[in-house]
Short mmCIF file of C-alpha atoms and ligand atoms in Angstrom, two decimals:
data_model
loop_
_atom_site.label_atom_id
_atom_site.label_comp_id
_atom_site.label_asym_id
_atom_site.label_seq_id
_atom_site.Cartn_x
_atom_site.Cartn_y
_atom_site.Cartn_z
CA MET A 10 9.72 5.90 -4.03
CA THR A 11 6.85 4.89 -1.63
CA ALA A 12 7.73 6.08 1.62
CA LEU A 13 6.89 4.38 4.58
CA LEU A 14 6.21 6.29 7.08
CA GLU A 15 7.18 5.55 10.60
CA ASP A 16 4.08 5.93 12.68
CA PRO A 17 0.37 6.67 12.65
CA ALA A 18 1.43 9.89 13.83
CA ALA A 19 3.81 9.98 10.95
CA ALA A 20 0.94 9.12 8.30
CA GLU A 21 -1.23 12.16 9.78
CA ARG A 22 1.58 14.63 8.91
CA TRP A 23 2.73 13.19 5.80
CA CYS A 24 -0.84 13.53 4.63
CA ALA A 25 -1.41 17.02 6.40
CA ALA A 26 1.52 17.96 4.38
CA GLN A 27 -0.57 16.79 1.56
CA ARG A 28 -3.79 18.11 1.32
CA ALA A 29 -1.85 21.73 1.82
CA ALA A 30 -0.18 21.18 -0.91
CA GLY A 31 -3.43 20.45 -2.44
CA ARG A 32 -3.59 17.55 -4.11
CA SER A 33 -6.68 15.21 -3.21
CA LEU A 34 -5.71 12.17 -0.98
CA GLY A 35 -6.84 8.50 -1.51
CA PHE A 36 -6.21 5.80 0.75
CA VAL A 37 -6.37 1.95 0.85
CA PRO A 38 -6.80 0.32 4.29
CA THR A 39 -5.21 -3.04 4.44
CA MET A 40 -3.72 -5.58 6.92
CA GLY A 41 -1.05 -6.22 4.71
CA ALA A 42 0.13 -9.58 3.36
CA LEU A 43 -1.17 -7.42 -0.51
CA HIS A 44 -2.19 -9.63 -2.80
CA ALA A 45 -3.24 -8.42 -6.72
CA GLY A 46 -6.48 -7.91 -4.97
CA HIS A 47 -5.02 -5.43 -3.02
CA LEU A 48 -2.71 -3.51 -5.59
CA ALA A 49 -5.91 -3.62 -8.12
CA LEU A 50 -7.30 -1.09 -5.01
CA VAL A 51 -3.92 1.10 -5.24
CA GLU A 52 -3.87 1.04 -8.53
CA ARG A 53 -7.21 2.27 -8.49
CA ALA A 54 -6.44 4.96 -6.11
CA VAL A 55 -3.26 6.29 -7.95
CA ALA A 56 -5.36 6.94 -10.78
CA GLU A 57 -7.93 8.50 -9.12
CA ASN A 58 -6.38 10.77 -6.55
CA ASP A 59 -2.67 12.67 -6.45
CA ALA A 60 -1.55 11.07 -3.22
CA THR A 61 -2.47 7.56 -2.59
CA LEU A 62 -1.54 6.36 1.39
CA VAL A 63 -1.89 2.44 2.12
CA SER A 64 -2.19 1.62 6.35
CA VAL A 65 -0.74 -2.07 7.45
CA PHE A 66 -2.13 -3.51 10.43
CA VAL A 67 -3.08 -6.73 11.35
CA ASN A 68 -5.83 -4.33 14.04
CA PRO A 69 -6.24 -7.14 16.54
CA LEU A 70 -9.58 -5.38 17.73
CA GLN A 71 -11.79 -7.98 14.73
CA PHE A 72 -10.43 -11.32 15.29
CA ASP A 73 -12.58 -13.66 17.60
CA ASP A 74 -9.86 -16.07 17.21
CA ALA A 75 -6.66 -15.22 19.32
CA GLY A 76 -5.41 -17.83 16.81
CA ASP A 77 -6.79 -16.74 13.47
CA PHE A 78 -4.78 -13.66 14.70
CA ARG A 79 -1.26 -14.97 15.35
CA ALA A 80 -1.76 -16.82 12.39
CA TYR A 81 -2.42 -14.29 10.26
CA PRO A 82 0.45 -13.85 7.31
CA ARG A 83 2.26 -10.82 7.84
CA ASP A 84 4.87 -9.72 5.51
CA LEU A 85 5.48 -5.83 5.93
CA ALA A 86 8.73 -5.84 4.19
CA GLY A 87 7.33 -7.76 0.91
CA ASP A 88 4.17 -5.53 1.06
CA ALA A 89 6.71 -2.27 0.79
CA ARG A 90 7.74 -3.51 -2.20
CA LEU A 91 5.08 -4.76 -3.90
CA LEU A 92 3.91 -0.60 -3.86
CA GLU A 93 6.82 0.39 -4.87
CA THR A 94 5.58 -1.48 -8.21
CA VAL A 95 2.06 0.46 -8.54
CA GLY A 96 2.96 4.01 -7.84
CA CYS A 97 1.78 4.21 -4.10
CA GLY A 98 3.09 7.76 -2.63
CA ALA A 99 3.49 6.23 1.48
CA VAL A 100 2.69 3.78 3.37
CA PHE A 101 2.08 3.17 7.39
CA SER A 102 1.71 0.72 9.65
CA GLY A 103 1.72 1.57 13.97
CA THR A 104 0.77 -0.54 17.39
CA LEU A 105 -2.61 -0.61 19.10
CA GLU A 106 -1.01 1.83 21.31
CA GLN A 107 0.01 3.97 18.52
CA PHE A 108 -3.19 4.25 17.23
CA PHE A 109 -5.10 4.54 20.33
CA PRO A 110 -3.02 6.69 22.82
CA GLY A 111 -3.87 6.22 26.42
CA ARG A 112 -6.63 3.74 25.96
CA CYS A 113 -5.87 0.80 25.29
CA ALA A 114 -6.43 -2.10 27.40
CA SER A 115 -4.26 -4.23 26.55
CA ALA A 116 -2.16 -5.41 23.60
CA THR A 117 -5.37 -6.17 21.69
CA GLU A 118 -8.42 -4.47 23.80
CA LEU A 119 -9.50 -0.87 23.83
CA GLU A 120 -10.85 0.65 26.83
CA PRO A 121 -14.59 0.19 26.77
CA GLY A 122 -15.96 3.86 25.71
CA ALA A 123 -13.28 3.76 22.73
CA TYR A 124 -15.23 1.71 20.18
CA VAL A 125 -17.29 2.77 17.83
CA ASP A 126 -21.01 1.33 16.81
CA PRO A 127 -20.77 -1.13 14.01
CA GLY A 128 -25.14 0.04 13.36
CA PRO A 129 -27.58 -2.30 11.72
CA THR A 130 -25.62 -3.37 8.54
CA ALA A 131 -23.60 -5.44 11.01
CA GLU A 132 -26.10 -8.08 11.78
CA GLY A 133 -26.61 -11.22 10.62
CA LEU A 134 -23.80 -13.33 8.62
CA GLU A 135 -20.18 -12.01 10.00
CA GLY A 136 -21.38 -10.06 12.62
CA ALA A 137 -23.49 -13.38 13.76
CA HIS A 138 -20.62 -15.61 13.91
CA ARG A 139 -17.62 -12.95 14.24
CA ALA A 140 -18.61 -11.16 17.89
CA GLY A 141 -17.29 -8.03 17.66
CA HIS A 142 -16.44 -8.48 14.28
CA PHE A 143 -17.63 -5.15 13.14
CA ARG A 144 -17.23 -3.42 15.81
CA GLY A 145 -13.27 -3.67 15.67
CA VAL A 146 -13.83 -3.23 11.99
CA ALA A 147 -15.36 -0.19 12.51
CA THR A 148 -13.55 1.01 15.34
CA ILE A 149 -10.20 0.95 13.50
CA VAL A 150 -11.34 2.07 10.30
CA ASP A 151 -12.94 5.15 12.18
CA ARG A 152 -9.57 6.05 13.18
CA LEU A 153 -7.65 5.88 10.43
CA PHE A 154 -10.35 8.19 8.41
CA ASP A 155 -9.31 10.59 11.46
CA LEU A 156 -5.76 10.12 11.43
CA VAL A 157 -5.50 10.53 6.79
CA ARG A 158 -8.58 12.81 6.14
CA CYS A 159 -8.56 11.25 2.92
CA ASP A 160 -11.28 12.52 0.05
CA ARG A 161 -11.46 8.78 -1.31
CA ALA A 162 -11.21 5.21 1.00
CA TYR A 163 -10.97 1.86 -1.56
CA PHE A 164 -12.29 -1.35 0.03
CA GLY A 165 -12.56 -5.51 -2.16
CA ALA A 166 -16.12 -6.15 -2.88
CA LYS A 167 -15.40 -9.25 -1.32
CA ASP A 168 -16.08 -8.12 2.50
CA PHE A 169 -19.31 -7.44 0.72
CA GLN A 170 -21.10 -6.90 4.68
CA GLN A 171 -17.91 -4.79 5.73
CA THR A 172 -18.32 -2.79 2.49
CA LEU A 173 -21.86 -2.03 3.91
CA VAL A 174 -20.40 -1.51 7.44
CA VAL A 175 -17.71 1.00 6.26
CA GLY A 176 -20.35 2.93 3.99
CA ASP A 177 -22.56 3.53 6.60
CA LEU A 178 -20.06 4.60 8.91
CA ALA A 179 -18.64 7.23 6.46
CA ARG A 180 -21.98 8.59 5.81
CA ARG A 181 -22.51 9.29 9.22
CA ARG A 182 -19.40 10.94 9.45
CA GLY A 183 -19.75 13.13 6.59
CA GLY A 184 -17.00 11.59 4.28
CA PRO A 185 -15.04 10.10 2.80
CA ALA A 186 -16.54 8.88 -0.64
CA VAL A 187 -16.29 4.79 -0.24
CA VAL A 188 -14.84 2.87 -3.53
CA VAL A 189 -16.19 -0.52 -3.26
CA CYS A 190 -14.33 -2.86 -6.34
CA PRO A 191 -14.72 -5.59 -7.93
CA THR A 192 -12.96 -9.32 -6.68
CA HIS A 193 -10.05 -10.11 -7.68
CA ARG A 194 -9.61 -14.28 -8.69
CA GLU A 195 -7.48 -16.89 -9.64
CA PRO A 196 -7.72 -18.51 -12.32
CA ASP A 197 -10.32 -21.19 -10.72
CA GLY A 198 -12.29 -18.77 -9.33
CA LEU A 199 -11.11 -19.10 -5.67
CA ALA A 200 -11.20 -15.06 -4.19
CA MET A 201 -8.11 -13.46 -3.72
CA SER A 202 -7.49 -13.23 0.11
CA SER A 203 -4.23 -13.01 2.87
CA ARG A 204 -5.97 -16.50 3.92
CA ASN A 205 -5.88 -18.12 0.74
CA LEU A 206 -2.02 -18.20 2.18
CA LEU A 207 -2.37 -19.76 4.37
CA LEU A 208 -4.19 -23.18 2.81
CA THR A 209 -2.33 -26.74 2.51
CA PRO A 210 -2.89 -27.99 -1.12
CA ALA A 211 -5.31 -30.59 -0.04
CA GLN A 212 -7.57 -27.40 1.01
CA ARG A 213 -6.10 -25.30 -1.78
CA GLU A 214 -8.01 -27.69 -4.38
CA ARG A 215 -11.33 -28.29 -2.16
CA ALA A 216 -11.46 -23.52 -1.57
CA PRO A 217 -12.55 -23.46 -5.24
CA ALA A 218 -15.78 -24.91 -4.23
CA ILE A 219 -17.10 -21.92 -2.49
CA HIS A 220 -16.78 -19.85 -5.96
CA ALA A 221 -18.85 -22.83 -8.21
CA ALA A 222 -21.35 -23.16 -5.37
CA LEU A 223 -21.80 -18.90 -6.42
CA ALA A 224 -22.09 -19.65 -9.55
CA ALA A 225 -24.26 -22.36 -9.35
CA ALA A 226 -26.70 -19.94 -7.16
CA ARG A 227 -26.22 -16.89 -10.06
CA GLU A 228 -27.53 -19.66 -12.64
CA ARG A 229 -30.66 -19.90 -10.82
CA TRP A 230 -31.27 -16.74 -10.81
CA ARG A 231 -30.79 -16.29 -14.51
CA SER A 232 -33.54 -18.74 -15.04
CA GLY A 233 -35.73 -16.99 -13.07
CA GLU A 234 -35.10 -18.23 -9.41
CA ARG A 235 -35.75 -14.98 -7.33
CA ASP A 236 -36.88 -16.95 -4.11
CA PRO A 237 -33.73 -16.55 -1.47
CA ASP A 238 -34.34 -19.61 0.74
CA GLU A 239 -34.50 -21.71 -3.19
CA LEU A 240 -31.14 -19.95 -4.19
CA ALA A 241 -29.50 -20.73 -0.75
CA SER A 242 -30.77 -24.21 -1.14
CA THR A 243 -28.53 -24.51 -3.95
CA LEU A 244 -25.18 -22.46 -2.60
CA ARG A 245 -25.91 -25.36 0.44
CA ALA A 246 -26.52 -28.37 -1.51
CA ARG A 247 -23.39 -27.36 -3.39
CA LEU A 248 -21.46 -26.66 -0.78
CA ALA A 249 -22.49 -30.26 0.60
CA ASP A 250 -19.29 -33.14 0.39
CA THR A 251 -17.32 -30.56 -0.07
CA GLY A 252 -15.02 -31.37 2.36
CA LEU A 253 -15.60 -27.45 3.52
CA ALA A 254 -17.30 -26.00 6.70
CA LEU A 255 -20.53 -24.14 6.33
CA ASP A 256 -20.48 -21.47 8.82
CA TYR A 257 -23.45 -19.84 5.98
CA ALA A 258 -24.31 -19.65 2.42
CA GLU A 259 -27.17 -17.16 2.12
CA VAL A 260 -28.83 -15.03 0.33
CA ARG A 261 -29.27 -10.72 0.62
CA ASP A 262 -31.08 -7.38 -0.58
CA PRO A 263 -27.86 -5.95 -1.15
CA ARG A 264 -29.19 -2.29 -0.65
CA ALA A 265 -31.90 -3.28 2.60
CA TRP A 266 -29.66 -5.34 4.59
CA THR A 267 -31.45 -7.90 7.24
CA ALA A 268 -29.81 -9.97 9.54
CA HIS A 269 -31.76 -12.95 8.73
CA ALA A 270 -33.06 -14.09 5.32
CA PRO A 271 -35.23 -11.32 3.64
CA ALA A 272 -39.30 -12.65 2.59
CA GLY A 273 -38.67 -13.06 -1.05
CA PRO A 274 -39.09 -12.41 -3.99
CA LEU A 275 -35.89 -10.64 -4.25
CA GLU A 276 -35.68 -8.00 -7.38
CA ARG A 277 -31.75 -7.89 -6.54
CA ALA A 278 -29.89 -10.64 -4.69
CA VAL A 279 -26.28 -10.91 -3.13
CA ALA A 280 -25.21 -15.03 -2.19
CA LEU A 281 -22.65 -14.45 0.58
CA VAL A 282 -20.83 -17.81 1.47
CA ALA A 283 -18.33 -18.19 4.96
CA ALA A 284 -16.96 -21.83 4.98
CA ARG A 285 -14.00 -23.28 6.37
CA ALA A 286 -11.04 -25.39 4.80
CA GLY A 287 -9.60 -26.59 8.36
CA ASP A 288 -8.84 -23.52 10.41
CA VAL A 289 -8.61 -21.33 7.48
CA ARG A 290 -12.04 -19.19 7.58
CA LEU A 291 -12.70 -18.31 3.73
CA ILE A 292 -15.44 -15.61 2.60
CA ASP A 293 -16.97 -15.09 -0.78
CA ASN A 294 -19.95 -13.27 -2.66
CA LEU A 295 -21.58 -12.88 -6.15
CA ARG A 296 -24.21 -10.46 -7.17
CA LEU A 297 -26.65 -13.02 -8.23
CA ASP A 298 -28.66 -9.79 -10.61
CA GLY A 299 -25.53 -9.13 -12.22
CA GLU A 300 -24.85 -5.27 -10.29
CA ASP A 301 -21.27 -5.66 -9.33
CA ALA A 302 -19.30 -3.14 -8.11
CA ALA A 303 -17.64 -1.22 -10.95
O1 PAF B 156 -10.20 -5.57 5.21
C1 PAF B 156 -9.61 -5.68 5.80
O2 PAF B 156 -8.52 -5.57 5.37
C2 PAF B 156 -9.42 -5.22 7.06
O3 PAF B 156 -11.29 -5.54 7.51
C3 PAF B 156 -9.53 -3.65 7.42
C4 PAF B 156 -11.02 -2.71 7.04
C5 PAF B 156 -7.79 -2.83 6.63
C6 PAF B 156 -9.87 -3.20 8.56
O4 PAF B 156 -8.78 -3.05 9.55
#
């Protein structure tokens, strides 16, 4: 049975009881509308820990666009049913006020001193295109880590830059261990995302062009290209005329994050794309050097 905990305070008590019973605790933070990619994170957490907890919270602090926040899919009852099938111990949600009692400035904002600085890996790409996004992510993840005090927390590699921000945050705090799991893809290559539910059939047909462009950049890497600008131009050429509006298509050294394109040649590389199909913003990335998340 997956326990449906009524609020963050109940989750804090549930986690404290697990620790008191000597159980290791795995945690999967999500914004819900769970798909196979999320369930794979939960399955890994269940396999590696004595107890596993999932949070479902569409965090207003990390949306720079009120329309995107409103449109984000929500289905807590469906999520709870899915979590049951993978042996998840408990799930919880809450309101912003329940997560940050007495520290909210409105239903979607905190008082200025309540935010957590996301650090230097928040600069560039997602950070540049979504003002305040990583500050919102770091703030909620820090709060969630305080509440659950888990041993391991699981994140998907699709949000590559987020894994860097969260990894830094966990290091600064002295834990938990951050486990990054591979991106799950549809058979045509499209990275699984809750936002895929918002695509029209025509947009859904165009969306796999993102993965095709990433795969083309990986082919160039495999044939010896190491210059980040050259690799990025392959991405952009493959995404031109696809009907997708590009926010960015860039290449970075995954271990030495830079806000701007690094000077080549690179020893390691990750290609990252953000593109819009209508109002739906999709992101994806691929390690060109084959060192994907394990
Ligand atoms: O990746 C997500 O779904 C969110 O950014 C997270 C980590 C749950 C924080 O709200």
